[in-house]
Amino acid sequence: MPERTFSGGTAPRSRKIALTPTATVYLALVVLLVVGSVLVALKGGVLLDQGGILTILTRATALGLIAVGQTLVIVTGSLDLSVAYLVGLCSLVAAETMAGSGAMVVPGVLLAVALAAVVGLVNGLVITVLKANAFIATLGVALVLRGYLEHNYTGPAGSVPRSFQHLGYDRIGPVPVAALLVLLVAAGAWWYLRRTRGGYHMYAVGGDVEVARLSGVRTGRTIVTAHVLCSVAAGLAGVFLAARLGSGAPYVGTDAGYDLESIAAVVLGGTALAGGRGGVVGTVGGVLLLATLDTVFDDLAVDPFFKDVVRGVVLVVAVALYARRRSSRRSA
């Protein structure tokens, strides 16, 4: 939400240039690209050649879809821990429905997205009707999905037709077609949050749910809508991964850690975990930052443990800086 400032009777002598969280994450991305390019060059490689750009954007695609949806629920003051298992389940539903037949592509995609919407609806209703904490509610749904996957699958299942795999591999120059679709989804989410009444209601509910309710906002409907949209985004990520893999994979979401990764990308992008602040533009920057970090680490053959440590430190530092900035503004 745009922030308002109030001025007194005397004009200030100088104005400080304050970076917004969104500007900060993109500045950090530029710095990382420069530093990463130098480090990779010292090892004899090139970070930003066509292959490197393709790797970064491909890594950002699935995470970007999930993080955009996660942004909507976090803006409302909620969160969703079930997305990782939902990604795996939707990849299986899409691949098993298609069963290698080009004629079943549309039913497969629609069925996967519809299932995702139902899971999001369940998440939203458990939170709003049963008054369960969002963390516990979505964790419970995640455990239900995990139980189903573990009971019914031991490995990849189903198959997608070769024509559908173009979604996962086709590109325009170094830019994957799927990455362009992610930008389209992000643009739609930005428009919804910034230009529609439903989007304003999400910010209002995230800012103060009781004030929003007293102002006439249907808070329950707003939270349910956010969870449905978040789950649909996770379902689309599952469909994309089925196109990449050629089949459904039950643990493709959890192996990549998309639940916590998506939350990290949203927080890095400047969206407040308490809700009411932030947006999709910053989230896209957070996703690109994490994808670039992973690509640099892989090019440098960094130990996976050290990689996780650095990612954790980056996240903690980012959250601490944002919290300190808000505290400074309140005390000013």
Short mmCIF file of N, CA and C in Angstrom, two decimals, residues 24-157:
data_model
loop_
_atom_site.label_atom_id
_atom_site.label_comp_id
_atom_site.label_asym_id
_atom_site.label_seq_id
_atom_site.Cartn_x
_atom_site.Cartn_y
_atom_site.Cartn_z
N THR A 24 15.36 -2.28 -2.73
CA THR A 24 16.50 -2.93 -2.07
C THR A 24 16.77 -4.32 -2.62
N VAL A 25 15.70 -5.09 -2.85
CA VAL A 25 15.92 -6.46 -3.32
C VAL A 25 16.46 -6.45 -4.75
N TYR A 26 16.01 -5.51 -5.57
CA TYR A 26 16.55 -5.46 -6.94
C TYR A 26 17.98 -4.93 -6.95
N LEU A 27 18.29 -4.02 -6.03
CA LEU A 27 19.68 -3.56 -5.91
C LEU A 27 20.57 -4.71 -5.47
N ALA A 28 20.07 -5.50 -4.50
CA ALA A 28 20.83 -6.67 -4.05
C ALA A 28 21.02 -7.67 -5.18
N LEU A 29 20.00 -7.80 -6.04
CA LEU A 29 20.11 -8.71 -7.19
C LEU A 29 21.21 -8.26 -8.15
N VAL A 30 21.26 -6.95 -8.41
CA VAL A 30 22.30 -6.42 -9.31
C VAL A 30 23.69 -6.66 -8.72
N VAL A 31 23.82 -6.39 -7.41
CA VAL A 31 25.11 -6.61 -6.75
C VAL A 31 25.51 -8.07 -6.82
N LEU A 32 24.54 -8.96 -6.58
CA LEU A 32 24.82 -10.40 -6.64
C LEU A 32 25.24 -10.83 -8.03
N LEU A 33 24.58 -10.29 -9.05
CA LEU A 33 24.95 -10.64 -10.43
C LEU A 33 26.38 -10.20 -10.74
N VAL A 34 26.75 -9.01 -10.27
CA VAL A 34 28.10 -8.50 -10.53
C VAL A 34 29.14 -9.34 -9.78
N VAL A 35 28.90 -9.51 -8.47
CA VAL A 35 29.86 -10.28 -7.65
C VAL A 35 29.92 -11.73 -8.13
N GLY A 36 28.75 -12.31 -8.41
CA GLY A 36 28.71 -13.69 -8.89
C GLY A 36 29.44 -13.86 -10.20
N SER A 37 29.27 -12.89 -11.12
CA SER A 37 29.96 -12.97 -12.42
C SER A 37 31.47 -12.95 -12.23
N VAL A 38 31.94 -12.12 -11.30
CA VAL A 38 33.38 -12.03 -11.05
C VAL A 38 33.90 -13.35 -10.48
N LEU A 39 33.18 -13.89 -9.48
CA LEU A 39 33.63 -15.13 -8.84
C LEU A 39 33.62 -16.30 -9.83
N VAL A 40 32.56 -16.38 -10.63
CA VAL A 40 32.49 -17.48 -11.62
C VAL A 40 33.58 -17.30 -12.68
N ALA A 41 33.85 -16.04 -13.05
CA ALA A 41 34.91 -15.79 -14.04
C ALA A 41 36.27 -16.23 -13.51
N LEU A 42 36.49 -16.02 -12.19
CA LEU A 42 37.76 -16.44 -11.59
C LEU A 42 37.93 -17.96 -11.64
N LYS A 43 36.79 -18.67 -11.72
CA LYS A 43 36.85 -20.14 -11.84
C LYS A 43 36.89 -20.59 -13.30
N GLY A 44 36.90 -19.59 -14.21
CA GLY A 44 36.98 -19.92 -15.63
C GLY A 44 35.63 -20.07 -16.31
N GLY A 45 34.54 -19.69 -15.65
CA GLY A 45 33.21 -19.82 -16.24
C GLY A 45 32.59 -18.47 -16.56
N VAL A 46 31.37 -18.51 -17.05
CA VAL A 46 30.61 -17.29 -17.37
C VAL A 46 29.23 -17.46 -16.77
N LEU A 47 28.85 -16.51 -15.92
CA LEU A 47 27.54 -16.61 -15.26
C LEU A 47 26.40 -16.19 -16.18
N LEU A 48 26.58 -15.07 -16.88
CA LEU A 48 25.46 -14.50 -17.63
C LEU A 48 25.56 -14.73 -19.13
N ASP A 49 26.04 -15.90 -19.52
CA ASP A 49 25.90 -16.25 -20.93
C ASP A 49 24.50 -16.83 -21.13
N GLN A 50 24.19 -17.26 -22.34
CA GLN A 50 22.83 -17.73 -22.62
C GLN A 50 22.44 -18.91 -21.72
N GLY A 51 23.38 -19.83 -21.49
CA GLY A 51 23.10 -20.97 -20.64
C GLY A 51 22.85 -20.57 -19.20
N GLY A 52 23.65 -19.60 -18.70
CA GLY A 52 23.48 -19.15 -17.33
C GLY A 52 22.15 -18.45 -17.11
N ILE A 53 21.78 -17.58 -18.05
CA ILE A 53 20.48 -16.88 -17.93
C ILE A 53 19.34 -17.88 -17.99
N LEU A 54 19.47 -18.87 -18.89
CA LEU A 54 18.43 -19.89 -19.01
C LEU A 54 18.29 -20.67 -17.70
N THR A 55 19.42 -21.00 -17.08
CA THR A 55 19.38 -21.74 -15.81
C THR A 55 18.69 -20.93 -14.72
N ILE A 56 19.04 -19.65 -14.62
CA ILE A 56 18.44 -18.80 -13.58
C ILE A 56 16.93 -18.69 -13.78
N LEU A 57 16.51 -18.44 -15.01
CA LEU A 57 15.07 -18.25 -15.26
C LEU A 57 14.28 -19.55 -15.12
N THR A 58 14.90 -20.67 -15.51
CA THR A 58 14.21 -21.95 -15.33
C THR A 58 14.03 -22.26 -13.86
N ARG A 59 15.07 -21.99 -13.05
CA ARG A 59 14.96 -22.21 -11.60
C ARG A 59 13.88 -21.31 -11.00
N ALA A 60 13.76 -20.11 -11.56
CA ALA A 60 12.82 -19.14 -10.99
C ALA A 60 11.38 -19.42 -11.37
N THR A 61 11.15 -20.28 -12.36
CA THR A 61 9.80 -20.43 -12.89
C THR A 61 8.83 -21.05 -11.87
N ALA A 62 9.12 -22.27 -11.42
CA ALA A 62 8.20 -22.93 -10.49
C ALA A 62 8.13 -22.16 -9.17
N LEU A 63 9.28 -21.76 -8.65
CA LEU A 63 9.29 -21.01 -7.40
C LEU A 63 8.55 -19.69 -7.55
N GLY A 64 8.69 -19.06 -8.73
CA GLY A 64 8.00 -17.79 -8.97
C GLY A 64 6.50 -17.95 -8.92
N LEU A 65 5.98 -19.00 -9.54
CA LEU A 65 4.53 -19.22 -9.50
C LEU A 65 4.04 -19.38 -8.07
N ILE A 66 4.73 -20.22 -7.31
CA ILE A 66 4.30 -20.49 -5.93
C ILE A 66 4.45 -19.24 -5.06
N ALA A 67 5.53 -18.50 -5.25
CA ALA A 67 5.77 -17.32 -4.42
C ALA A 67 4.76 -16.21 -4.70
N VAL A 68 4.33 -16.09 -5.96
CA VAL A 68 3.30 -15.08 -6.27
C VAL A 68 2.01 -15.40 -5.49
N GLY A 69 1.63 -16.69 -5.50
CA GLY A 69 0.44 -17.07 -4.73
C GLY A 69 0.66 -16.89 -3.24
N GLN A 70 1.87 -17.23 -2.78
CA GLN A 70 2.17 -17.08 -1.35
C GLN A 70 2.11 -15.60 -0.94
N THR A 71 2.45 -14.71 -1.86
CA THR A 71 2.37 -13.27 -1.56
C THR A 71 0.94 -12.86 -1.20
N LEU A 72 -0.02 -13.39 -1.92
CA LEU A 72 -1.42 -13.03 -1.68
C LEU A 72 -1.86 -13.42 -0.27
N VAL A 73 -1.49 -14.63 0.16
CA VAL A 73 -1.93 -15.06 1.49
C VAL A 73 -1.16 -14.34 2.59
N ILE A 74 0.11 -14.04 2.34
CA ILE A 74 0.89 -13.33 3.36
C ILE A 74 0.44 -11.89 3.48
N VAL A 75 0.05 -11.28 2.39
CA VAL A 75 -0.48 -9.91 2.45
C VAL A 75 -1.74 -9.87 3.33
N THR A 76 -2.52 -10.93 3.32
CA THR A 76 -3.72 -10.98 4.16
C THR A 76 -3.40 -11.37 5.60
N GLY A 77 -2.13 -11.57 5.92
CA GLY A 77 -1.75 -11.94 7.28
C GLY A 77 -1.78 -13.42 7.53
N SER A 78 -1.87 -14.24 6.46
CA SER A 78 -1.90 -15.69 6.60
C SER A 78 -0.62 -16.26 5.98
N LEU A 79 -0.55 -17.56 5.79
CA LEU A 79 0.54 -18.21 5.05
C LEU A 79 0.09 -19.61 4.70
N ASP A 80 0.83 -20.28 3.80
CA ASP A 80 0.41 -21.59 3.33
C ASP A 80 1.61 -22.54 3.32
N LEU A 81 1.58 -23.54 4.20
CA LEU A 81 2.66 -24.53 4.26
C LEU A 81 2.33 -25.80 3.49
N SER A 82 1.19 -25.84 2.82
CA SER A 82 0.79 -27.06 2.11
C SER A 82 1.22 -27.04 0.64
N VAL A 83 1.80 -25.93 0.17
CA VAL A 83 2.05 -25.80 -1.27
C VAL A 83 3.03 -26.84 -1.80
N ALA A 84 4.03 -27.23 -1.01
CA ALA A 84 5.04 -28.16 -1.52
C ALA A 84 4.43 -29.52 -1.86
N TYR A 85 3.61 -30.06 -0.96
CA TYR A 85 2.95 -31.34 -1.25
C TYR A 85 1.91 -31.18 -2.34
N LEU A 86 1.26 -30.03 -2.38
CA LEU A 86 0.25 -29.80 -3.41
C LEU A 86 0.88 -29.77 -4.81
N VAL A 87 2.08 -29.23 -4.92
CA VAL A 87 2.79 -29.22 -6.20
C VAL A 87 2.99 -30.65 -6.70
N GLY A 88 3.46 -31.53 -5.81
CA GLY A 88 3.67 -32.93 -6.20
C GLY A 88 2.38 -33.61 -6.59
N LEU A 89 1.33 -33.38 -5.80
CA LEU A 89 0.04 -34.02 -6.09
C LEU A 89 -0.51 -33.55 -7.43
N CYS A 90 -0.43 -32.26 -7.71
CA CYS A 90 -0.97 -31.74 -8.97
C CYS A 90 -0.15 -32.23 -10.17
N SER A 91 1.15 -32.40 -9.99
CA SER A 91 1.95 -32.95 -11.10
C SER A 91 1.49 -34.36 -11.42
N LEU A 92 1.17 -35.13 -10.38
CA LEU A 92 0.69 -36.51 -10.59
C LEU A 92 -0.68 -36.53 -11.25
N VAL A 93 -1.58 -35.67 -10.77
CA VAL A 93 -2.93 -35.63 -11.34
C VAL A 93 -2.88 -35.26 -12.81
N ALA A 94 -2.07 -34.27 -13.15
CA ALA A 94 -1.96 -33.84 -14.54
C ALA A 94 -1.37 -34.96 -15.41
N ALA A 95 -0.28 -35.58 -14.93
CA ALA A 95 0.40 -36.60 -15.74
C ALA A 95 -0.45 -37.87 -15.88
N GLU A 96 -1.11 -38.27 -14.79
CA GLU A 96 -1.92 -39.49 -14.87
C GLU A 96 -3.16 -39.28 -15.72
N THR A 97 -3.73 -38.09 -15.68
CA THR A 97 -4.90 -37.81 -16.51
C THR A 97 -4.50 -37.77 -17.98
N MET A 98 -3.38 -37.14 -18.28
CA MET A 98 -2.94 -37.07 -19.69
C MET A 98 -2.55 -38.46 -20.20
N ALA A 99 -1.83 -39.24 -19.39
CA ALA A 99 -1.44 -40.61 -19.75
C ALA A 99 -0.82 -40.67 -21.14
N GLY A 100 -0.03 -39.68 -21.49
CA GLY A 100 0.65 -39.68 -22.77
C GLY A 100 -0.19 -39.28 -23.96
N SER A 101 -1.44 -38.91 -23.74
CA SER A 101 -2.35 -38.58 -24.84
C SER A 101 -2.46 -37.07 -25.01
N GLY A 102 -2.25 -36.61 -26.22
CA GLY A 102 -2.37 -35.18 -26.49
C GLY A 102 -3.79 -34.68 -26.32
N ALA A 103 -4.77 -35.56 -26.52
CA ALA A 103 -6.17 -35.16 -26.40
C ALA A 103 -6.56 -34.91 -24.95
N MET A 104 -5.75 -35.39 -23.99
CA MET A 104 -6.10 -35.25 -22.57
C MET A 104 -5.31 -34.14 -21.88
N VAL A 105 -4.63 -33.31 -22.66
CA VAL A 105 -3.85 -32.24 -22.05
C VAL A 105 -4.74 -31.24 -21.31
N VAL A 106 -5.76 -30.76 -21.99
CA VAL A 106 -6.65 -29.77 -21.37
C VAL A 106 -7.36 -30.35 -20.14
N PRO A 107 -7.98 -31.56 -20.24
CA PRO A 107 -8.58 -32.13 -19.02
C PRO A 107 -7.57 -32.31 -17.89
N GLY A 108 -6.35 -32.71 -18.23
CA GLY A 108 -5.34 -32.91 -17.20
C GLY A 108 -5.00 -31.62 -16.48
N VAL A 109 -4.81 -30.54 -17.25
CA VAL A 109 -4.48 -29.25 -16.64
C VAL A 109 -5.65 -28.75 -15.80
N LEU A 110 -6.86 -28.85 -16.36
CA LEU A 110 -8.03 -28.35 -15.63
C LEU A 110 -8.27 -29.13 -14.35
N LEU A 111 -8.08 -30.46 -14.41
CA LEU A 111 -8.29 -31.27 -13.21
C LEU A 111 -7.28 -30.93 -12.13
N ALA A 112 -6.03 -30.73 -12.53
CA ALA A 112 -4.99 -30.38 -11.54
C ALA A 112 -5.29 -29.02 -10.90
N VAL A 113 -5.69 -28.06 -11.72
CA VAL A 113 -5.98 -26.73 -11.19
C VAL A 113 -7.23 -26.76 -10.30
N ALA A 114 -8.23 -27.55 -10.71
CA ALA A 114 -9.45 -27.66 -9.91
C ALA A 114 -9.16 -28.29 -8.56
N LEU A 115 -8.33 -29.35 -8.55
CA LEU A 115 -7.94 -29.98 -7.28
C LEU A 115 -7.21 -28.98 -6.39
N ALA A 116 -6.32 -28.21 -6.99
CA ALA A 116 -5.58 -27.21 -6.21
C ALA A 116 -6.54 -26.19 -5.60
N ALA A 117 -7.53 -25.77 -6.37
CA ALA A 117 -8.50 -24.80 -5.86
C ALA A 117 -9.28 -25.37 -4.68
N VAL A 118 -9.61 -26.66 -4.75
CA VAL A 118 -10.34 -27.30 -3.65
C VAL A 118 -9.47 -27.33 -2.38
N VAL A 119 -8.20 -27.66 -2.55
CA VAL A 119 -7.29 -27.67 -1.40
C VAL A 119 -7.18 -26.26 -0.80
N GLY A 120 -7.08 -25.26 -1.66
CA GLY A 120 -7.03 -23.88 -1.16
C GLY A 120 -8.31 -23.50 -0.44
N LEU A 121 -9.44 -23.98 -0.98
CA LEU A 121 -10.72 -23.70 -0.32
C LEU A 121 -10.77 -24.34 1.07
N VAL A 122 -10.26 -25.57 1.18
CA VAL A 122 -10.21 -26.24 2.48
C VAL A 122 -9.32 -25.45 3.45
N ASN A 123 -8.17 -25.05 2.97
CA ASN A 123 -7.28 -24.25 3.82
C ASN A 123 -8.00 -23.00 4.33
N GLY A 124 -8.63 -22.29 3.41
CA GLY A 124 -9.30 -21.04 3.78
C GLY A 124 -10.44 -21.26 4.75
N LEU A 125 -11.23 -22.32 4.53
CA LEU A 125 -12.37 -22.58 5.42
C LEU A 125 -11.92 -23.02 6.81
N VAL A 126 -10.86 -23.83 6.86
CA VAL A 126 -10.36 -24.25 8.17
C VAL A 126 -9.90 -23.03 8.98
N ILE A 127 -9.30 -22.08 8.30
CA ILE A 127 -8.79 -20.88 8.98
C ILE A 127 -9.93 -19.95 9.39
N THR A 128 -10.88 -19.74 8.49
CA THR A 128 -11.92 -18.74 8.76
C THR A 128 -13.12 -19.29 9.52
N VAL A 129 -13.50 -20.53 9.25
CA VAL A 129 -14.69 -21.10 9.90
C VAL A 129 -14.32 -21.76 11.23
N LEU A 130 -13.25 -22.58 11.19
CA LEU A 130 -12.83 -23.26 12.41
C LEU A 130 -11.93 -22.40 13.28
N LYS A 131 -11.57 -21.22 12.75
CA LYS A 131 -10.71 -20.27 13.49
C LYS A 131 -9.36 -20.87 13.88
N ALA A 132 -8.85 -21.75 13.02
CA ALA A 132 -7.55 -22.35 13.29
C ALA A 132 -6.45 -21.39 12.84
N ASN A 133 -5.35 -21.43 13.55
CA ASN A 133 -4.18 -20.65 13.15
C ASN A 133 -3.72 -21.10 11.76
N ALA A 134 -3.36 -20.13 10.91
CA ALA A 134 -2.99 -20.46 9.53
C ALA A 134 -1.81 -21.43 9.47
N PHE A 135 -0.84 -21.24 10.36
CA PHE A 135 0.33 -22.13 10.39
C PHE A 135 -0.11 -23.57 10.65
N ILE A 136 -0.94 -23.75 11.69
CA ILE A 136 -1.38 -25.10 12.05
C ILE A 136 -2.32 -25.67 10.99
N ALA A 137 -3.23 -24.84 10.48
CA ALA A 137 -4.22 -25.32 9.51
C ALA A 137 -3.55 -25.84 8.24
N THR A 138 -2.66 -25.02 7.67
CA THR A 138 -2.02 -25.44 6.41
C THR A 138 -1.00 -26.55 6.64
N LEU A 139 -0.39 -26.58 7.83
CA LEU A 139 0.51 -27.69 8.15
C LEU A 139 -0.28 -28.99 8.25
N GLY A 140 -1.47 -28.91 8.84
CA GLY A 140 -2.33 -30.10 8.92
C GLY A 140 -2.74 -30.60 7.54
N VAL A 141 -3.12 -29.68 6.66
CA VAL A 141 -3.48 -30.08 5.29
C VAL A 141 -2.26 -30.67 4.58
N ALA A 142 -1.08 -30.09 4.83
CA ALA A 142 0.14 -30.63 4.23
C ALA A 142 0.39 -32.06 4.68
N LEU A 143 0.14 -32.35 5.95
CA LEU A 143 0.34 -33.71 6.45
C LEU A 143 -0.66 -34.68 5.83
N VAL A 144 -1.89 -34.20 5.62
CA VAL A 144 -2.89 -35.05 4.95
C VAL A 144 -2.43 -35.39 3.53
N LEU A 145 -1.95 -34.37 2.81
CA LEU A 145 -1.46 -34.60 1.45
C LEU A 145 -0.26 -35.53 1.45
N ARG A 146 0.64 -35.35 2.42
CA ARG A 146 1.82 -36.23 2.49
C ARG A 146 1.41 -37.66 2.74
N GLY A 147 0.43 -37.85 3.64
CA GLY A 147 -0.03 -39.20 3.91
C GLY A 147 -0.61 -39.86 2.67
N TYR A 148 -1.37 -39.09 1.90
CA TYR A 148 -1.95 -39.65 0.66
C TYR A 148 -0.84 -40.04 -0.32
N LEU A 149 0.13 -39.14 -0.48
CA LEU A 149 1.21 -39.41 -1.44
C LEU A 149 2.04 -40.61 -1.02
N GLU A 150 2.37 -40.70 0.28
CA GLU A 150 3.19 -41.82 0.75
C GLU A 150 2.45 -43.15 0.65
N HIS A 151 1.14 -43.12 0.81
CA HIS A 151 0.37 -44.37 0.77
C HIS A 151 0.15 -44.87 -0.66
N ASN A 152 0.11 -43.94 -1.61
CA ASN A 152 -0.28 -44.33 -2.97
C ASN A 152 0.86 -44.29 -3.98
N TYR A 153 1.99 -43.65 -3.64
CA TYR A 153 3.05 -43.51 -4.65
C TYR A 153 4.41 -43.81 -4.02
N THR A 154 5.22 -44.49 -4.80
CA THR A 154 6.61 -44.73 -4.38
C THR A 154 7.60 -44.06 -5.33
N GLY A 155 7.08 -43.48 -6.40
CA GLY A 155 7.95 -42.83 -7.37
C GLY A 155 7.14 -42.15 -8.44
N PRO A 156 7.78 -41.71 -9.51
CA PRO A 156 7.06 -41.02 -10.60
C PRO A 156 5.94 -41.88 -11.16
N ALA A 157 4.88 -41.20 -11.63
CA ALA A 157 3.73 -41.90 -12.20
C ALA A 157 3.13 -41.04 -13.30
#
